[in-house]
Amino acid sequence: MVSKSTKPNAKNPQGGIVKQEAPIHISNLNPVENGKPVRVGRVKKDGKLVRVSKKTGKEI
């Protein structure tokens, strides 16, 4: 949810601050493993970079 300022209009005659849904960028999400957030590292496998969990070392 984000707060957005609006001018007075027919739908909202007073105007003011309105809360509305908005998309969130994937970089702001935290991967979860076993119900707990984990940090992510990168490891080279077969010439490609692969994302791995810092906690367990498993590939994500």
Short mmCIF file of N, CA and C in Angstrom, two decimals, residues 9-57:
data_model
loop_
_atom_site.label_atom_id
_atom_site.label_comp_id
_atom_site.label_asym_id
_atom_site.label_seq_id
_atom_site.Cartn_x
_atom_site.Cartn_y
_atom_site.Cartn_z
N ASN A 9 -11.89 16.24 -6.28
CA ASN A 9 -12.58 15.93 -7.52
C ASN A 9 -14.01 15.49 -7.18
N ALA A 10 -14.77 15.09 -8.19
CA ALA A 10 -16.17 14.71 -7.96
C ALA A 10 -16.29 13.49 -7.05
N LYS A 11 -15.36 12.53 -7.20
CA LYS A 11 -15.42 11.31 -6.40
C LYS A 11 -14.99 11.57 -4.95
N ASN A 12 -14.00 12.43 -4.79
CA ASN A 12 -13.47 12.75 -3.47
C ASN A 12 -13.41 14.28 -3.33
N PRO A 13 -14.50 14.93 -2.94
CA PRO A 13 -14.57 16.39 -2.95
C PRO A 13 -13.57 17.08 -2.02
N GLN A 14 -13.12 16.38 -0.99
CA GLN A 14 -12.20 17.01 -0.05
C GLN A 14 -10.74 16.86 -0.49
N GLY A 15 -10.43 15.82 -1.27
CA GLY A 15 -9.04 15.57 -1.65
C GLY A 15 -8.28 14.97 -0.48
N GLY A 16 -6.97 15.12 -0.47
CA GLY A 16 -6.16 14.63 0.65
C GLY A 16 -5.32 13.43 0.27
N ILE A 17 -4.97 12.63 1.30
CA ILE A 17 -4.10 11.47 1.11
C ILE A 17 -4.96 10.21 1.02
N VAL A 18 -4.72 9.42 -0.04
CA VAL A 18 -5.48 8.20 -0.28
C VAL A 18 -4.51 7.02 -0.29
N LYS A 19 -4.86 5.93 0.40
CA LYS A 19 -4.04 4.71 0.36
C LYS A 19 -4.51 3.86 -0.81
N GLN A 20 -3.56 3.35 -1.61
CA GLN A 20 -3.92 2.48 -2.71
C GLN A 20 -2.84 1.44 -2.93
N GLU A 21 -3.22 0.33 -3.56
CA GLU A 21 -2.27 -0.75 -3.84
C GLU A 21 -1.32 -0.34 -4.95
N ALA A 22 -0.09 -0.85 -4.89
CA ALA A 22 0.90 -0.57 -5.92
C ALA A 22 1.82 -1.78 -6.05
N PRO A 23 2.40 -2.01 -7.22
CA PRO A 23 3.32 -3.14 -7.39
C PRO A 23 4.62 -2.91 -6.60
N ILE A 24 5.28 -4.01 -6.26
CA ILE A 24 6.56 -3.93 -5.55
C ILE A 24 7.62 -4.60 -6.44
N HIS A 25 8.80 -4.01 -6.51
CA HIS A 25 9.86 -4.54 -7.36
C HIS A 25 10.44 -5.81 -6.75
N ILE A 26 10.83 -6.74 -7.60
CA ILE A 26 11.33 -8.04 -7.13
C ILE A 26 12.61 -7.90 -6.30
N SER A 27 13.37 -6.84 -6.51
CA SER A 27 14.60 -6.65 -5.73
C SER A 27 14.31 -6.32 -4.28
N ASN A 28 13.08 -5.92 -3.98
CA ASN A 28 12.71 -5.60 -2.60
C ASN A 28 12.11 -6.79 -1.85
N LEU A 29 12.09 -7.96 -2.47
CA LEU A 29 11.57 -9.15 -1.82
C LEU A 29 12.73 -9.98 -1.27
N ASN A 30 12.45 -10.73 -0.21
CA ASN A 30 13.47 -11.56 0.40
C ASN A 30 13.08 -13.03 0.23
N PRO A 31 13.95 -13.87 -0.35
CA PRO A 31 13.62 -15.28 -0.49
C PRO A 31 13.44 -15.94 0.88
N VAL A 32 12.54 -16.92 0.95
CA VAL A 32 12.24 -17.60 2.20
C VAL A 32 12.55 -19.08 2.06
N GLU A 33 13.20 -19.64 3.08
CA GLU A 33 13.52 -21.06 3.09
C GLU A 33 13.11 -21.61 4.46
N ASN A 34 12.25 -22.61 4.47
CA ASN A 34 11.73 -23.19 5.71
C ASN A 34 11.04 -22.14 6.59
N GLY A 35 10.36 -21.20 5.96
CA GLY A 35 9.61 -20.19 6.71
C GLY A 35 10.45 -19.05 7.25
N LYS A 36 11.74 -19.04 6.98
CA LYS A 36 12.61 -17.96 7.47
C LYS A 36 13.32 -17.30 6.30
N PRO A 37 13.51 -15.97 6.35
CA PRO A 37 14.21 -15.28 5.26
C PRO A 37 15.68 -15.69 5.20
N VAL A 38 16.22 -15.77 3.98
CA VAL A 38 17.63 -16.13 3.80
C VAL A 38 18.30 -15.12 2.87
N ARG A 39 19.59 -14.98 3.06
CA ARG A 39 20.37 -14.15 2.14
C ARG A 39 20.77 -15.00 0.95
N VAL A 40 21.08 -14.34 -0.15
CA VAL A 40 21.38 -15.03 -1.39
C VAL A 40 22.79 -14.70 -1.85
N GLY A 41 23.50 -15.73 -2.29
CA GLY A 41 24.82 -15.56 -2.86
C GLY A 41 24.82 -16.12 -4.27
N ARG A 42 25.91 -15.92 -5.01
CA ARG A 42 26.00 -16.44 -6.37
C ARG A 42 27.26 -17.29 -6.50
N VAL A 43 27.10 -18.45 -7.15
CA VAL A 43 28.20 -19.38 -7.35
C VAL A 43 28.22 -19.78 -8.81
N LYS A 44 29.42 -19.96 -9.37
CA LYS A 44 29.54 -20.38 -10.76
C LYS A 44 29.45 -21.89 -10.86
N LYS A 45 28.47 -22.37 -11.65
CA LYS A 45 28.33 -23.80 -11.92
C LYS A 45 28.20 -23.99 -13.42
N ASP A 46 29.03 -24.81 -13.99
CA ASP A 46 29.01 -25.08 -15.42
C ASP A 46 29.09 -23.81 -16.25
N GLY A 47 29.86 -22.84 -15.79
CA GLY A 47 30.05 -21.60 -16.54
C GLY A 47 28.93 -20.59 -16.39
N LYS A 48 27.92 -20.89 -15.56
CA LYS A 48 26.81 -19.96 -15.34
C LYS A 48 26.74 -19.58 -13.88
N LEU A 49 26.28 -18.35 -13.60
CA LEU A 49 26.09 -17.94 -12.22
C LEU A 49 24.74 -18.47 -11.73
N VAL A 50 24.74 -19.05 -10.55
CA VAL A 50 23.53 -19.63 -9.97
C VAL A 50 23.32 -19.01 -8.60
N ARG A 51 22.07 -18.68 -8.27
CA ARG A 51 21.76 -18.13 -6.95
C ARG A 51 21.68 -19.26 -5.93
N VAL A 52 22.34 -19.10 -4.79
CA VAL A 52 22.32 -20.10 -3.73
C VAL A 52 22.02 -19.45 -2.39
N SER A 53 21.44 -20.23 -1.49
CA SER A 53 21.14 -19.77 -0.14
C SER A 53 22.44 -19.69 0.65
N LYS A 54 22.65 -18.60 1.37
CA LYS A 54 23.86 -18.45 2.18
C LYS A 54 23.81 -19.37 3.41
N LYS A 55 22.58 -19.68 3.88
CA LYS A 55 22.41 -20.48 5.07
C LYS A 55 22.73 -21.95 4.81
N THR A 56 22.14 -22.52 3.76
CA THR A 56 22.27 -23.95 3.50
C THR A 56 23.13 -24.29 2.30
N GLY A 57 23.36 -23.34 1.42
CA GLY A 57 24.15 -23.59 0.23
C GLY A 57 23.36 -24.23 -0.90
#
